């Protein structure tokens, strides 16, 4: 159950960031219109903020797409194949454990990746830092 919770928590954070960035777009468009007319000196800063928000939304969307299509859908298809081949309860349990391990590995959430093998560990740390930064940014904006 802890594996599913870990995956769910990661996906929930990503969806929350995506939703926050989408609502931020609506608010920033209104702000840009009002402040752009009233204080023309702010147009450059507002444009840079809009570009930053757009890039953050792009990263979040790409990461969500990867998780949904490359990790979960591929894992689900391999689980279905394994379940078709299973002949005993032990085979079912083994297929399910393999499914969980494959998803955690592909999502870079498994313990083996976090404990580190050099570059993989750096990548995982960097991805977590990005997601945490996006979450923090959305909290500040809200």
PDB file of N, CA, C and O in Angstrom, residues 14-41:
ATOM      1  N   UNK A  14       1.730  16.869  -8.654  1.00  0.00           N
ATOM      2  CA  UNK A  14       1.862  17.358 -10.027  1.00  0.00           C
ATOM      3  C   UNK A  14       0.553  17.954 -10.539  1.00  0.00           C
ATOM      4  O   UNK A  14       0.551  19.020 -11.165  1.00  0.00           O
ATOM      5  N   UNK A  15      -0.565  17.284 -10.281  1.00  0.00           N
ATOM      6  CA  UNK A  15      -1.857  17.810 -10.720  1.00  0.00           C
ATOM      7  C   UNK A  15      -2.190  19.105  -9.998  1.00  0.00           C
ATOM      8  O   UNK A  15      -2.768  20.022 -10.591  1.00  0.00           O
ATOM      9  N   UNK A  16      -1.836  19.202  -8.738  1.00  0.00           N
ATOM     10  CA  UNK A  16      -2.074  20.427  -7.974  1.00  0.00           C
ATOM     11  C   UNK A  16      -1.274  21.586  -8.560  1.00  0.00           C
ATOM     12  O   UNK A  16      -1.781  22.696  -8.706  1.00  0.00           O
ATOM     13  N   UNK A  17      -0.027  21.322  -8.904  1.00  0.00           N
ATOM     14  CA  UNK A  17       0.811  22.356  -9.513  1.00  0.00           C
ATOM     15  C   UNK A  17       0.231  22.760 -10.860  1.00  0.00           C
ATOM     16  O   UNK A  17       0.134  23.954 -11.171  1.00  0.00           O
ATOM     17  N   UNK A  18      -0.182  21.785 -11.655  1.00  0.00           N
ATOM     18  CA  UNK A  18      -0.765  22.096 -12.956  1.00  0.00           C
ATOM     19  C   UNK A  18      -2.022  22.950 -12.816  1.00  0.00           C
ATOM     20  O   UNK A  18      -2.196  23.948 -13.527  1.00  0.00           O
ATOM     21  N   UNK A  19      -2.872  22.593 -11.893  1.00  0.00           N
ATOM     22  CA  UNK A  19      -4.089  23.361 -11.654  1.00  0.00           C
ATOM     23  C   UNK A  19      -3.774  24.773 -11.169  1.00  0.00           C
ATOM     24  O   UNK A  19      -4.388  25.753 -11.623  1.00  0.00           O
ATOM     25  N   UNK A  20      -2.837  24.896 -10.259  1.00  0.00           N
ATOM     26  CA  UNK A  20      -2.458  26.217  -9.745  1.00  0.00           C
ATOM     27  C   UNK A  20      -1.877  27.096 -10.841  1.00  0.00           C
ATOM     28  O   UNK A  20      -2.176  28.291 -10.916  1.00  0.00           O
ATOM     29  N   UNK A  21      -1.055  26.510 -11.695  1.00  0.00           N
ATOM     30  CA  UNK A  21      -0.474  27.288 -12.784  1.00  0.00           C
ATOM     31  C   UNK A  21      -1.531  27.708 -13.796  1.00  0.00           C
ATOM     32  O   UNK A  21      -1.455  28.803 -14.364  1.00  0.00           O
ATOM     33  N   UNK A  22      -2.531  26.872 -14.015  1.00  0.00           N
ATOM     34  CA  UNK A  22      -3.622  27.237 -14.928  1.00  0.00           C
ATOM     35  C   UNK A  22      -4.444  28.386 -14.359  1.00  0.00           C
ATOM     36  O   UNK A  22      -4.782  29.324 -15.084  1.00  0.00           O
ATOM     37  N   UNK A  23      -4.765  28.318 -13.080  1.00  0.00           N
ATOM     38  CA  UNK A  23      -5.521  29.423 -12.480  1.00  0.00           C
ATOM     39  C   UNK A  23      -4.669  30.685 -12.382  1.00  0.00           C
ATOM     40  O   UNK A  23      -5.177  31.800 -12.500  1.00  0.00           O
ATOM     41  N   UNK A  24      -3.375  30.507 -12.212  1.00  0.00           N
ATOM     42  CA  UNK A  24      -2.469  31.656 -12.190  1.00  0.00           C
ATOM     43  C   UNK A  24      -2.477  32.365 -13.540  1.00  0.00           C
ATOM     44  O   UNK A  24      -2.389  33.586 -13.609  1.00  0.00           O
ATOM     45  N   UNK A  25      -2.588  31.612 -14.615  1.00  0.00           N
ATOM     46  CA  UNK A  25      -2.632  32.220 -15.945  1.00  0.00           C
ATOM     47  C   UNK A  25      -3.813  33.178 -16.062  1.00  0.00           C
ATOM     48  O   UNK A  25      -3.664  34.296 -16.556  1.00  0.00           O
ATOM     49  N   UNK A  26      -4.991  32.739 -15.586  1.00  0.00           N
ATOM     50  CA  UNK A  26      -6.174  33.601 -15.650  1.00  0.00           C
ATOM     51  C   UNK A  26      -5.955  34.884 -14.860  1.00  0.00           C
ATOM     52  O   UNK A  26      -6.245  35.984 -15.337  1.00  0.00           O
ATOM     53  N   UNK A  27      -5.430  34.745 -13.647  1.00  0.00           N
ATOM     54  CA  UNK A  27      -5.207  35.927 -12.813  1.00  0.00           C
ATOM     55  C   UNK A  27      -4.128  36.830 -13.391  1.00  0.00           C
ATOM     56  O   UNK A  27      -4.237  38.049 -13.340  1.00  0.00           O
ATOM     57  N   UNK A  28      -3.097  36.235 -13.958  1.00  0.00           N
ATOM     58  CA  UNK A  28      -2.010  37.065 -14.484  1.00  0.00           C
ATOM     59  C   UNK A  28      -2.448  37.818 -15.736  1.00  0.00           C
ATOM     60  O   UNK A  28      -1.977  38.935 -15.981  1.00  0.00           O
ATOM     61  N   UNK A  29      -3.342  37.249 -16.534  1.00  0.00           N
ATOM     62  CA  UNK A  29      -3.838  37.967 -17.715  1.00  0.00           C
ATOM     63  C   UNK A  29      -4.614  39.210 -17.279  1.00  0.00           C
ATOM     64  O   UNK A  29      -4.454  40.284 -17.868  1.00  0.00           O
ATOM     65  N   UNK A  30      -5.437  39.082 -16.257  1.00  0.00           N
ATOM     66  CA  UNK A  30      -6.171  40.248 -15.748  1.00  0.00           C
ATOM     67  C   UNK A  30      -5.205  41.284 -15.183  1.00  0.00           C
ATOM     68  O   UNK A  30      -5.344  42.478 -15.446  1.00  0.00           O
ATOM     69  N   UNK A  31      -4.225  40.826 -14.423  1.00  0.00           N
ATOM     70  CA  UNK A  31      -3.240  41.735 -13.839  1.00  0.00           C
ATOM     71  C   UNK A  31      -2.434  42.423 -14.927  1.00  0.00           C
ATOM     72  O   UNK A  31      -2.173  43.632 -14.846  1.00  0.00           O
ATOM     73  N   UNK A  32      -2.032  41.675 -15.939  1.00  0.00           N
ATOM     74  CA  UNK A  32      -1.248  42.252 -17.032  1.00  0.00           C
ATOM     75  C   UNK A  32      -2.024  43.355 -17.753  1.00  0.00           C
ATOM     76  O   UNK A  32      -1.446  44.380 -18.116  1.00  0.00           O
ATOM     77  N   UNK A  33      -3.310  43.132 -17.957  1.00  0.00           N
ATOM     78  CA  UNK A  33      -4.121  44.149 -18.638  1.00  0.00           C
ATOM     79  C   UNK A  33      -4.219  45.421 -17.808  1.00  0.00           C
ATOM     80  O   UNK A  33      -4.036  46.519 -18.313  1.00  0.00           O
ATOM     81  N   UNK A  34      -4.492  45.242 -16.531  1.00  0.00           N
ATOM     82  CA  UNK A  34      -4.674  46.411 -15.661  1.00  0.00           C
ATOM     83  C   UNK A  34      -3.353  47.138 -15.445  1.00  0.00           C
ATOM     84  O   UNK A  34      -3.248  48.341 -15.675  1.00  0.00           O
ATOM     85  N   UNK A  35      -2.329  46.411 -15.003  1.00  0.00           N
ATOM     86  CA  UNK A  35      -1.052  47.050 -14.692  1.00  0.00           C
ATOM     87  C   UNK A  35      -0.307  47.487 -15.949  1.00  0.00           C
ATOM     88  O   UNK A  35       0.439  48.467 -15.915  1.00  0.00           O
ATOM     89  N   UNK A  36      -0.499  46.769 -17.037  1.00  0.00           N
ATOM     90  CA  UNK A  36       0.172  47.142 -18.281  1.00  0.00           C
ATOM     91  C   UNK A  36      -0.266  48.504 -18.781  1.00  0.00           C
ATOM     92  O   UNK A  36       0.530  49.262 -19.332  1.00  0.00           O
ATOM     93  N   UNK A  37      -1.533  48.827 -18.577  1.00  0.00           N
ATOM     94  CA  UNK A  37      -2.044  50.133 -18.991  1.00  0.00           C
ATOM     95  C   UNK A  37      -1.680  51.221 -17.985  1.00  0.00           C
ATOM     96  O   UNK A  37      -1.327  52.330 -18.357  1.00  0.00           O
ATOM     97  N   UNK A  38      -1.779  50.890 -16.710  1.00  0.00           N
ATOM     98  CA  UNK A  38      -1.542  51.880 -15.660  1.00  0.00           C
ATOM     99  C   UNK A  38      -0.061  52.187 -15.463  1.00  0.00           C
ATOM    100  O   UNK A  38       0.311  53.325 -15.230  1.00  0.00           O
ATOM    101  N   UNK A  39       0.771  51.151 -15.493  1.00  0.00           N
ATOM    102  CA  UNK A  39       2.211  51.311 -15.250  1.00  0.00           C
ATOM    103  C   UNK A  39       2.977  50.628 -16.399  1.00  0.00           C
ATOM    104  O   UNK A  39       3.362  49.467 -16.301  1.00  0.00           O
ATOM    105  N   UNK A  40       3.208  51.351 -17.488  1.00  0.00           N
ATOM    106  CA  UNK A  40       3.860  50.740 -18.646  1.00  0.00           C
ATOM    107  C   UNK A  40       5.267  50.210 -18.363  1.00  0.00           C
ATOM    108  O   UNK A  40       5.738  49.311 -19.054  1.00  0.00           O
ATOM    109  N   UNK A  41       5.932  50.719 -17.339  1.00  0.00           N
ATOM    110  CA  UNK A  41       7.281  50.254 -16.998  1.00  0.00           C
ATOM    111  C   UNK A  41       7.280  48.792 -16.553  1.00  0.00           C
ATOM    112  O   UNK A  41       8.309  48.123 -16.587  1.00  0.00           O
TER     113      UNK A  41
END
